Each structure stands twice: as structure tokens, then as C-alpha cells.
PDB file of C-alpha atoms in Angstrom:
ATOM      1  CA  MET A 391      76.270  29.112  30.890  1.00  0.00           C
ATOM      2  CA  THR A 392      77.478  30.890  27.656  1.00  0.00           C
ATOM      3  CA  GLY A 393      75.336  33.449  26.225  1.00  0.00           C
ATOM      4  CA  LYS A 394      74.573  31.477  22.923  1.00  0.00           C
ATOM      5  CA  THR A 395      72.856  28.536  25.450  1.00  0.00           C
ATOM      6  CA  LYS A 396      70.703  31.493  27.405  1.00  0.00           C
ATOM      7  CA  TYR A 397      69.629  32.643  23.797  1.00  0.00           C
ATOM      8  CA  THR A 398      68.664  28.934  22.770  1.00  0.00           C
ATOM      9  CA  GLN A 399      66.636  28.248  25.859  1.00  0.00           C
ATOM     10  CA  SER A 400      65.114  31.838  25.478  1.00  0.00           C
ATOM     11  CA  SER A 401      64.249  30.925  22.299  1.00  0.00           C
ATOM     12  CA  GLN A 402      62.635  27.942  22.901  1.00  0.00           C
ATOM     13  CA  GLN A 403      60.791  29.142  25.907  1.00  0.00           C
ATOM     14  CA  GLN A 404      59.381  31.516  23.479  1.00  0.00           C
ATOM     15  CA  LYS A 405      58.264  29.027  21.125  1.00  0.00           C
ATOM     16  CA  ARG A 406      56.392  27.164  23.900  1.00  0.00           C
ATOM     17  CA  ILE A 407      54.504  30.101  24.808  1.00  0.00           C
ATOM     18  CA  GLN A 408      53.645  30.857  21.215  1.00  0.00           C
ATOM     19  CA  PHE A 409      52.430  27.406  20.649  1.00  0.00           C
ATOM     20  CA  PHE A 410      50.344  27.409  23.894  1.00  0.00           C
ATOM     21  CA  LEU A 411      48.652  31.036  22.938  1.00  0.00           C
ATOM     22  CA  ALA A 412      47.954  29.556  19.615  1.00  0.00           C
ATOM     23  CA  SER A 413      46.355  26.503  20.867  1.00  0.00           C
ATOM     24  CA  PHE A 414      44.098  28.559  23.484  1.00  0.00           C
ATOM     25  CA  LEU A 415      43.156  30.348  20.213  1.00  0.00           C
ATOM     26  CA  LEU A 416      41.871  27.341  18.588  1.00  0.00           C
ATOM     27  CA  LEU A 417      39.472  26.620  21.351  1.00  0.00           C
ATOM     28  CA  PRO A 418      36.339  28.516  19.545  1.00  0.00           C
ATOM     29  CA  PHE A 419      37.365  26.169  16.389  1.00  0.00           C
ATOM     30  CA  LEU A 420      37.326  23.186  18.796  1.00  0.00           C
ATOM     31  CA  LEU A 421      33.859  24.152  20.041  1.00  0.00           C
ATOM     32  CA  VAL A 422      32.594  24.306  16.277  1.00  0.00           C
ATOM     33  CA  CYS A 423      33.993  20.923  15.453  1.00  0.00           C
ATOM     34  CA  ILE A 424      32.411  19.324  18.556  1.00  0.00           C
ATOM     35  CA  VAL A 425      28.959  20.691  17.556  1.00  0.00           C
ATOM     36  CA  GLU A 426      29.668  19.387  14.191  1.00  0.00           C
ATOM     37  CA  SER A 427      30.659  15.443  15.285  1.00  0.00           C
ATOM     38  CA  LEU A 428      27.403  15.596  17.341  1.00  0.00           C
ATOM     39  CA  LEU A 429      24.975  16.949  14.450  1.00  0.00           C
ATOM     40  CA  LYS A 430      26.821  13.844  12.239  1.00  0.00           C
ATOM     41  CA  LEU A 431      25.484  11.179  14.930  1.00  0.00           C
ATOM     42  CA  PHE A 432      22.013  12.420  13.790  1.00  0.00           C
ATOM     43  CA  ILE A 433      22.598  12.525   9.977  1.00  0.00           C
ATOM     44  CA  PRO A 434      23.056   9.614   7.918  1.00  0.00           C
ATOM     45  CA  LYS A 435      26.092   9.879   5.932  1.00  0.00           C
ATOM     46  CA  LYS A 436      25.316   8.811   2.134  1.00  0.00           C
ATOM     47  CA  ARG A 437      27.127   5.604   1.047  1.00  0.00           C
ATOM     48  CA  LYS A 438      29.512   5.719  -1.617  1.00  0.00           C
ATOM     49  CA  SER A 439      29.954   3.420  -4.362  1.00  0.00           C
ATOM     50  CA  VAL A 440      33.167   1.038  -4.489  1.00  0.00           C
ATOM     51  CA  THR A 441      32.899  -0.574  -7.531  1.00  0.00           C
ATOM     52  CA  GLY A 442      36.346  -0.684  -9.279  1.00  0.00           C
ATOM     53  CA  GLU A 443      37.998   0.852  -6.016  1.00  0.00           C
ATOM     54  CA  ILE A 444      41.361  -0.652  -4.893  1.00  0.00           C
ATOM     55  CA  VAL A 445      41.415  -1.897  -1.459  1.00  0.00           C
ATOM     56  CA  LEU A 446      44.394  -3.227   0.467  1.00  0.00           C
ATOM     57  CA  ILE A 447      43.275  -5.924   3.270  1.00  0.00           C
ATOM     58  CA  THR A 448      45.691  -7.285   6.145  1.00  0.00           C
ATOM     59  CA  GLY A 449      44.966 -10.665   7.558  1.00  0.00           C
ATOM     60  CA  ALA A 450      43.225 -11.769   4.456  1.00  0.00           C
ATOM     61  CA  GLY A 451      43.854 -15.574   4.817  1.00  0.00           C
ATOM     62  CA  HIS A 452      41.330 -16.125   7.450  1.00  0.00           C
ATOM     63  CA  GLY A 453      38.649 -14.909   9.771  1.00  0.00           C
ATOM     64  CA  ILE A 454      37.497 -11.217   9.360  1.00  0.00           C
ATOM     65  CA  GLY A 455      39.921 -10.559   6.767  1.00  0.00           C
ATOM     66  CA  ARG A 456      38.624 -13.137   4.559  1.00  0.00           C
ATOM     67  CA  GLN A 457      34.999 -12.197   4.869  1.00  0.00           C
ATOM     68  CA  THR A 458      35.863  -8.915   4.289  1.00  0.00           C
ATOM     69  CA  ALA A 459      37.753  -9.846   1.396  1.00  0.00           C
ATOM     70  CA  TYR A 460      34.507 -11.700  -0.070  1.00  0.00           C
ATOM     71  CA  GLU A 461      32.259  -8.802   0.686  1.00  0.00           C
ATOM     72  CA  PHE A 462      34.255  -6.366  -1.322  1.00  0.00           C
ATOM     73  CA  ALA A 463      34.702  -9.014  -4.294  1.00  0.00           C
ATOM     74  CA  LYS A 464      30.860  -9.085  -4.646  1.00  0.00           C
ATOM     75  CA  LEU A 465      31.287  -5.205  -4.717  1.00  0.00           C
ATOM     76  CA  LYS A 466      33.787  -5.875  -7.618  1.00  0.00           C
ATOM     77  CA  CYS A 467      36.747  -4.170  -6.174  1.00  0.00           C
ATOM     78  CA  LYS A 468      40.235  -4.516  -6.936  1.00  0.00           C
ATOM     79  CA  LEU A 469      42.021  -6.342  -4.038  1.00  0.00           C
ATOM     80  CA  VAL A 470      45.192  -6.548  -2.349  1.00  0.00           C
ATOM     81  CA  LEU A 471      45.315  -9.147   0.159  1.00  0.00           C
ATOM     82  CA  TRP A 472      48.130  -9.349   2.957  1.00  0.00           C
ATOM     83  CA  ASP A 473      48.393 -12.551   5.240  1.00  0.00           C
ATOM     84  CA  ILE A 474      51.402 -14.469   6.717  1.00  0.00           C
ATOM     85  CA  ASN A 475      49.234 -17.711   5.892  1.00  0.00           C
ATOM     86  CA  LYS A 476      50.296 -18.193   1.967  1.00  0.00           C
ATOM     87  CA  HIS A 477      47.662 -21.249   1.816  1.00  0.00           C
ATOM     88  CA  GLY A 478      44.861 -19.573   3.392  1.00  0.00           C
ATOM     89  CA  LEU A 479      45.768 -16.189   1.348  1.00  0.00           C
ATOM     90  CA  GLU A 480      45.763 -18.281  -1.876  1.00  0.00           C
ATOM     91  CA  GLU A 481      42.440 -19.851  -0.962  1.00  0.00           C
ATOM     92  CA  THR A 482      40.986 -16.282  -0.233  1.00  0.00           C
ATOM     93  CA  ALA A 483      42.287 -14.996  -3.156  1.00  0.00           C
ATOM     94  CA  THR A 484      40.787 -17.955  -5.269  1.00  0.00           C
ATOM     95  CA  GLU A 485      37.367 -17.391  -4.085  1.00  0.00           C
ATOM     96  CA  CYS A 486      37.599 -13.502  -4.648  1.00  0.00           C
ATOM     97  CA  LYS A 487      38.428 -14.088  -8.369  1.00  0.00           C
ATOM     98  CA  ARG A 488      35.226 -16.518  -8.495  1.00  0.00           C
ATOM     99  CA  LEU A 489      33.160 -13.822  -7.360  1.00  0.00           C
ATOM    100  CA  GLY A 490      34.450 -11.495 -10.257  1.00  0.00           C
ATOM    101  CA  ALA A 491      37.119  -9.736  -8.494  1.00  0.00           C
ATOM    102  CA  LYS A 492      40.787  -9.132  -9.382  1.00  0.00           C
ATOM    103  CA  ALA A 493      42.980  -9.881  -6.363  1.00  0.00           C
ATOM    104  CA  HIS A 494      46.616  -9.757  -5.748  1.00  0.00           C
ATOM    105  CA  THR A 495      48.212 -11.428  -2.724  1.00  0.00           C
ATOM    106  CA  PHE A 496      51.495 -10.912  -0.653  1.00  0.00           C
ATOM    107  CA  VAL A 497      52.739 -13.043   2.298  1.00  0.00           C
ATOM    108  CA  VAL A 498      53.221 -10.579   5.029  1.00  0.00           C
ATOM    109  CA  ASP A 499      54.247 -11.055   8.918  1.00  0.00           C
ATOM    110  CA  CYS A 500      52.993  -7.845  10.448  1.00  0.00           C
ATOM    111  CA  SER A 501      55.150  -8.880  13.589  1.00  0.00           C
ATOM    112  CA  ASN A 502      58.040  -8.780  11.355  1.00  0.00           C
ATOM    113  CA  ARG A 503      59.428  -4.955  11.078  1.00  0.00           C
ATOM    114  CA  GLU A 504      61.733  -6.007   7.540  1.00  0.00           C
ATOM    115  CA  ASP A 505      58.854  -8.279   6.111  1.00  0.00           C
ATOM    116  CA  ILE A 506      56.393  -5.359   6.624  1.00  0.00           C
ATOM    117  CA  TYR A 507      58.746  -2.652   5.058  1.00  0.00           C
ATOM    118  CA  SER A 508      59.807  -5.280   1.964  1.00  0.00           C
ATOM    119  CA  SER A 509      55.923  -5.950   1.373  1.00  0.00           C
ATOM    120  CA  ALA A 510      55.134  -2.466   1.950  1.00  0.00           C
ATOM    121  CA  LYS A 511      57.568  -1.189  -0.714  1.00  0.00           C
ATOM    122  CA  LYS A 512      56.001  -4.168  -3.306  1.00  0.00           C
ATOM    123  CA  THR A 513      52.508  -2.787  -2.611  1.00  0.00           C
ATOM    124  CA  THR A 514      53.602   0.744  -2.834  1.00  0.00           C
ATOM    125  CA  LYS A 515      55.317   0.214  -6.353  1.00  0.00           C
ATOM    126  CA  ALA A 516      52.436  -1.852  -7.707  1.00  0.00           C
ATOM    127  CA  PHE A 517      49.449   0.045  -6.501  1.00  0.00           C
ATOM    128  CA  LEU A 518      49.975   3.290  -4.695  1.00  0.00           C
ATOM    129  CA  PRO A 519      50.915   5.129  -7.377  1.00  0.00           C
ATOM    130  CA  GLU A 520      47.626   4.906  -9.270  1.00  0.00           C
ATOM    131  CA  MET A 521      45.740   5.726  -6.013  1.00  0.00           C
ATOM    132  CA  MET A 522      48.120   8.962  -5.802  1.00  0.00           C
ATOM    133  CA  LYS A 523      47.754   9.623  -9.447  1.00  0.00           C
ATOM    134  CA  ASN A 524      44.075   9.569  -9.656  1.00  0.00           C
ATOM    135  CA  ASN A 525      43.565  10.802  -5.962  1.00  0.00           C
ATOM    136  CA  HIS A 526      41.379   7.861  -5.179  1.00  0.00           C
ATOM    137  CA  GLY A 527      41.181   4.487  -3.474  1.00  0.00           C
ATOM    138  CA  HIS A 528      40.655   2.764  -0.246  1.00  0.00           C
ATOM    139  CA  ILE A 529      43.148   0.923   2.095  1.00  0.00           C
ATOM    140  CA  VAL A 530      41.727  -0.966   5.031  1.00  0.00           C
ATOM    141  CA  THR A 531      43.715  -2.600   7.830  1.00  0.00           C
ATOM    142  CA  VAL A 532      42.184  -5.449   9.852  1.00  0.00           C
ATOM    143  CA  ALA A 533      43.558  -4.820  13.539  1.00  0.00           C
ATOM    144  CA  SER A 534      42.026  -5.413  16.973  1.00  0.00           C
ATOM    145  CA  ALA A 535      41.130  -3.626  20.093  1.00  0.00           C
ATOM    146  CA  ALA A 536      44.279  -5.541  21.291  1.00  0.00           C
ATOM    147  CA  GLY A 537      45.753  -2.607  19.119  1.00  0.00           C
ATOM    148  CA  HIS A 538      44.821   0.080  21.692  1.00  0.00           C
ATOM    149  CA  THR A 539      45.556  -1.518  24.810  1.00  0.00           C
ATOM    150  CA  GLY A 540      47.701  -4.404  26.088  1.00  0.00           C
ATOM    151  CA  VAL A 541      46.108  -7.823  27.325  1.00  0.00           C
ATOM    152  CA  PRO A 542      47.739 -10.132  29.746  1.00  0.00           C
ATOM    153  CA  PHE A 543      49.010 -13.212  28.146  1.00  0.00           C
ATOM    154  CA  LEU A 544      48.475 -11.792  24.828  1.00  0.00           C
ATOM    155  CA  LEU A 545      51.909 -10.178  24.273  1.00  0.00           C
ATOM    156  CA  ALA A 546      52.721 -11.369  20.877  1.00  0.00           C
ATOM    157  CA  TYR A 547      48.973 -10.880  19.297  1.00  0.00           C
ATOM    158  CA  CYS A 548      48.806  -7.232  20.740  1.00  0.00           C
ATOM    159  CA  SER A 549      52.263  -6.201  19.338  1.00  0.00           C
ATOM    160  CA  SER A 550      51.306  -7.140  16.013  1.00  0.00           C
ATOM    161  CA  LYS A 551      48.218  -5.521  16.262  1.00  0.00           C
ATOM    162  CA  PHE A 552      49.438  -2.273  17.500  1.00  0.00           C
ATOM    163  CA  ALA A 553      51.891  -2.459  14.367  1.00  0.00           C
ATOM    164  CA  ALA A 554      48.764  -2.581  12.016  1.00  0.00           C
ATOM    165  CA  VAL A 555      47.135   0.336  13.794  1.00  0.00           C
ATOM    166  CA  GLY A 556      50.176   1.882  13.684  1.00  0.00           C
ATOM    167  CA  PHE A 557      50.603   1.426  10.071  1.00  0.00           C
ATOM    168  CA  HIS A 558      47.030   2.553   9.231  1.00  0.00           C
ATOM    169  CA  LYS A 559      47.634   5.935  11.278  1.00  0.00           C
ATOM    170  CA  ALA A 560      51.066   6.683   9.814  1.00  0.00           C
ATOM    171  CA  LEU A 561      49.918   6.026   6.162  1.00  0.00           C
ATOM    172  CA  THR A 562      46.696   8.093   6.842  1.00  0.00           C
ATOM    173  CA  GLU A 563      48.910  10.864   8.125  1.00  0.00           C
ATOM    174  CA  GLU A 564      51.336  10.534   5.309  1.00  0.00           C
ATOM    175  CA  LEU A 565      48.568  10.764   2.566  1.00  0.00           C
ATOM    176  CA  SER A 566      47.215  13.947   4.277  1.00  0.00           C
ATOM    177  CA  ALA A 567      50.674  15.604   4.166  1.00  0.00           C
ATOM    178  CA  LEU A 568      50.576  14.545   0.234  1.00  0.00           C
ATOM    179  CA  LYS A 569      47.565  16.016   0.044  1.00  0.00           C
ATOM    180  CA  ARG A 570      45.904  12.931  -1.538  1.00  0.00           C
ATOM    181  CA  THR A 571      42.812  13.339   0.438  1.00  0.00           C
ATOM    182  CA  GLY A 572      40.829  11.114  -1.854  1.00  0.00           C
ATOM    183  CA  VAL A 573      42.823   8.131  -0.874  1.00  0.00           C
ATOM    184  CA  LYS A 574      40.607   6.846   1.909  1.00  0.00           C
ATOM    185  CA  THR A 575      41.821   4.931   4.781  1.00  0.00           C
ATOM    186  CA  THR A 576      39.829   2.420   7.387  1.00  0.00           C
ATOM    187  CA  CYS A 577      40.911   0.380  10.403  1.00  0.00           C
ATOM    188  CA  LEU A 578      38.552  -2.032  12.087  1.00  0.00           C
ATOM    189  CA  CYS A 579      39.445  -2.816  15.668  1.00  0.00           C
ATOM    190  CA  PRO A 580      36.839  -5.553  17.179  1.00  0.00           C
ATOM    191  CA  ASN A 581      36.704  -7.334  20.463  1.00  0.00           C
ATOM    192  CA  PHE A 582      36.866 -11.069  20.801  1.00  0.00           C
ATOM    193  CA  ILE A 583      35.558 -12.763  17.628  1.00  0.00           C
ATOM    194  CA  ASN A 584      33.976 -16.230  17.255  1.00  0.00           C
ATOM    195  CA  THR A 585      37.036 -17.397  14.685  1.00  0.00           C
ATOM    196  CA  GLY A 586      38.614 -20.219  16.767  1.00  0.00           C
ATOM    197  CA  PHE A 587      41.807 -18.023  17.547  1.00  0.00           C
ATOM    198  CA  ILE A 588      41.406 -18.050  21.348  1.00  0.00           C
ATOM    199  CA  LYS A 589      39.648 -20.388  23.198  1.00  0.00           C
ATOM    200  CA  ASN A 590      36.351 -19.303  25.167  1.00  0.00           C
ATOM    201  CA  PRO A 591      37.088 -15.658  25.262  1.00  0.00           C
ATOM    202  CA  SER A 592      34.910 -13.454  27.483  1.00  0.00           C
ATOM    203  CA  THR A 593      34.356  -9.708  28.552  1.00  0.00           C
ATOM    204  CA  SER A 594      31.971  -8.036  30.388  1.00  0.00           C
ATOM    205  CA  LEU A 595      31.363  -5.693  27.728  1.00  0.00           C
ATOM    206  CA  GLY A 596      29.395  -8.182  25.779  1.00  0.00           C
ATOM    207  CA  PRO A 597      29.069 -11.735  23.914  1.00  0.00           C
ATOM    208  CA  THR A 598      31.674 -12.696  21.921  1.00  0.00           C
ATOM    209  CA  LEU A 599      31.271 -11.567  18.425  1.00  0.00           C
ATOM    210  CA  GLU A 600      30.305 -13.402  15.421  1.00  0.00           C
ATOM    211  CA  PRO A 601      32.260 -12.745  11.859  1.00  0.00           C
ATOM    212  CA  GLU A 602      29.161 -11.582   9.806  1.00  0.00           C
ATOM    213  CA  GLU A 603      28.464  -8.940  12.586  1.00  0.00           C
ATOM    214  CA  VAL A 604      31.783  -7.653  12.417  1.00  0.00           C
ATOM    215  CA  VAL A 605      32.139  -7.623   8.697  1.00  0.00           C
ATOM    216  CA  ASN A 606      28.422  -5.773   8.506  1.00  0.00           C
ATOM    217  CA  LYS A 607      30.020  -2.806  10.348  1.00  0.00           C
ATOM    218  CA  LEU A 608      33.239  -2.744   8.738  1.00  0.00           C
ATOM    219  CA  ILE A 609      31.450  -2.463   5.234  1.00  0.00           C
ATOM    220  CA  ASP A 610      29.023   0.264   6.532  1.00  0.00           C
ATOM    221  CA  GLY A 611      32.248   2.004   7.991  1.00  0.00           C
ATOM    222  CA  ILE A 612      33.761   1.818   4.893  1.00  0.00           C
ATOM    223  CA  LEU A 613      31.164   3.082   2.633  1.00  0.00           C
ATOM    224  CA  THR A 614      30.733   5.719   5.336  1.00  0.00           C
ATOM    225  CA  GLU A 615      34.798   6.609   4.906  1.00  0.00           C
ATOM    226  CA  GLN A 616      35.240   6.198   8.975  1.00  0.00           C
ATOM    227  CA  LYS A 617      38.908   6.179   9.614  1.00  0.00           C
ATOM    228  CA  MET A 618      38.647   3.868  13.016  1.00  0.00           C
ATOM    229  CA  ILE A 619      35.973   1.179  13.423  1.00  0.00           C
ATOM    230  CA  PHE A 620      35.192  -0.133  16.631  1.00  0.00           C
ATOM    231  CA  VAL A 621      33.164  -3.076  17.420  1.00  0.00           C
ATOM    232  CA  PRO A 622      31.068  -2.922  19.702  1.00  0.00           C
ATOM    233  CA  SER A 623      31.359   0.997  19.730  1.00  0.00           C
ATOM    234  CA  SER A 624      31.604   1.230  23.316  1.00  0.00           C
ATOM    235  CA  LEU A 625      35.371   0.300  22.661  1.00  0.00           C
ATOM    236  CA  ASN A 626      35.932   3.842  21.120  1.00  0.00           C
ATOM    237  CA  PHE A 627      34.936   5.334  24.497  1.00  0.00           C
ATOM    238  CA  LEU A 628      36.913   2.985  26.729  1.00  0.00           C
ATOM    239  CA  SER A 629      40.203   3.753  24.158  1.00  0.00           C
ATOM    240  CA  LEU A 630      39.612   7.556  24.952  1.00  0.00           C
ATOM    241  CA  MET A 631      39.324   7.072  28.607  1.00  0.00           C
ATOM    242  CA  GLU A 632      42.522   5.068  28.844  1.00  0.00           C
ATOM    243  CA  LYS A 633      44.328   7.914  27.315  1.00  0.00           C
ATOM    244  CA  VAL A 634      42.783  10.733  30.023  1.00  0.00           C
ATOM    245  CA  LEU A 635      41.918   8.387  33.061  1.00  0.00           C
ATOM    246  CA  PRO A 636      44.665   7.913  35.968  1.00  0.00           C
ATOM    247  CA  GLU A 637      46.436   4.980  35.805  1.00  0.00           C
ATOM    248  CA  ARG A 638      45.027   3.728  39.309  1.00  0.00           C
ATOM    249  CA  PHE A 639      41.583   3.946  38.191  1.00  0.00           C
ATOM    250  CA  GLN A 640      42.391   2.322  34.654  1.00  0.00           C
ATOM    251  CA  ALA A 641      43.819  -1.023  36.799  1.00  0.00           C
ATOM    252  CA  ILE A 642      40.418  -0.948  38.598  1.00  0.00           C
ATOM    253  CA  LEU A 643      38.389  -0.615  35.077  1.00  0.00           C
ATOM    254  CA  LYS A 644      40.272  -3.125  33.312  1.00  0.00           C
ATOM    255  CA  ARG A 645      39.698  -5.682  36.180  1.00  0.00           C
ATOM    256  CA  LYS A 646      35.852  -4.744  35.839  1.00  0.00           C
ATOM    257  CA  ILE A 647      35.931  -5.537  32.104  1.00  0.00           C
ATOM    258  CA  ASP A 648      37.185  -8.987  33.152  1.00  0.00           C
ATOM    259  CA  ILE A 649      38.844 -10.165  30.014  1.00  0.00           C
ATOM    260  CA  ARG A 650      39.006 -14.167  30.319  1.00  0.00           C
ATOM    261  CA  PHE A 651      40.271 -16.897  27.969  1.00  0.00           C
ATOM    262  CA  ASP A 652      41.267 -20.455  28.271  1.00  0.00           C
ATOM    263  CA  ALA A 653      44.182 -20.688  25.705  1.00  0.00           C
ATOM    264  CA  VAL A 654      45.407 -18.942  22.453  1.00  0.00           C
ATOM    265  CA  ILE A 655      44.776 -21.354  20.099  1.00  0.00           C
ATOM    266  CA  GLY A 656      46.124 -19.588  16.848  1.00  0.00           C
ATOM    267  CA  TYR A 657      44.964 -20.722  12.946  1.00  0.00           C
ATOM    268  CA  LYS A 658      45.307 -23.975  12.093  1.00  0.00           C
ATOM    269  CA  MET A 659      47.708 -23.884   8.764  1.00  0.00           C
ATOM    270  CA  LYS A 660      46.696 -26.644   6.474  1.00  0.00           C
ATOM    271  CA  GLY A 661      49.994 -28.514   5.288  1.00  0.00           C
ATOM    272  CA  LYS A 662      51.570 -28.374   8.649  1.00  0.00           C
TER     273      LYS A 662
END
């Protein structure tokens, strides 16, 4: 082992020690943050006005994405709509315009990396500079609880939802790094919803959700600037537990949740 190698290893070890010491000194601040978060649970947050805001919605051609677009159209937002289903996307945009909103559409396959990069580049070029310049706006990603945990026999679906959650998190971090904290981001992660995508879904976490219930939670979360919205809210706790619980215990817990469905039907696209 050369002297240079020993110096490099020593330097790396010193940096690790410094990191752990710095982290330990942050513990008092952690306690303050915990108390602050607990207090916020009992203090209603003021709902902001979103009239004229720019809102990006993925999955806007059907289901929750479409209903969300309609609600924001009623609030007179400027809508950027993404979906793989061109026909459904155009139907959503038409209705949004009828409701008095401006709507711009992009056909995007969120399971295709090149498609995401291409559409994100177009969207960034067209809309993000204005948001960045004004340090103002709101981007909404419609994902799923399946974007946080794997579900047997839903491999393709989970993969696409993990991509959507990753897009939201990376975008949030990038905006923070650029100090554009006025551009807000929100990600919706619901349990099974009665949209016809999956036949007869069920879990021990509660009944299948209705679209209107989920959209109401989403709108409330956006107006109070929540970054991640789980529906039902118990999914937030389960997501946290998956990060800290032992693997064997997680396997037992997932069996207790008892996720069941008959088949993945998918959305029927007109004209096919």
C-alpha cells in the first residue's frame, strides 16, 4: 500500500467521522422540526388561490388525472396535460377549455425513458422558464401507492408509477437547488381506485376509493401545498414502515394487507 493510498483512505475516514459528528449536532434541530410538524397537525393551513397558476398533470387522459384537470379548470388554472392516450387527452383538454381554462397537451409514455426526456424537454422549454422567472407555479404528478412499493403481477404498472414518483422527487430537489421555492410540486399516491383499470381490487386497508374522494383530497393537498399526498393517509405510515422494518416482518405485514384483484384490464382507448 503506497503512502498516497493510505492518505486517501485516512482522508475519507476523517470525512465520514466529520459527517457523523455534524449529524449528531443536528439532533436538537430534529426535535424542533418534530414538534413543529406535530403542531401543524392541529393548526389548519390557509388554502391558497390558484387562479391563473400553471399546473402540470400526468395521466390527464383518464381517471384521477382527468377529474383533477376538470377541478383545476374550474379554478381557471393554466393546464399542461400529459398522457399516453392521445384521444383521452384531447377529450380532457376540450372539456377543460369548455370550463374556461387554457390547456396544452403532450402525449407521453411514462414507462419510456426517451419519451419522458423528450416531453420533459418540450415542457421545460415551453413553460418552466416562466415559472422560474416568476418563481411561481405548481406542478402536479398523479402517481400511485404502487410507486412506493412493489405489488405482485403489477410489474409494468409499478415500474411506471415508480418513474412518476421519481420524476416528482427529482424535480422538487432541482427546484430547491435552484432556489425556486415558489414553484410548488405535489405528488398524488392513492390506493386502488374505482376507475375500471383493475377488476375487483381489494385490500384490508379499506374499500376501493371513488375518484371524487381522491380528487377532493388532492385539491385540498395542493391548496395547502403538501408535497406528497397518500389516500388513505394510513399509506403514509406504511410507506415509512417499509423503510425501517426488517424484511421478514415486512413480508408478514404485506400478507396481512392482503392485496387482491381478478385481472388488470387497463383503460380502453377509443379508436382501437
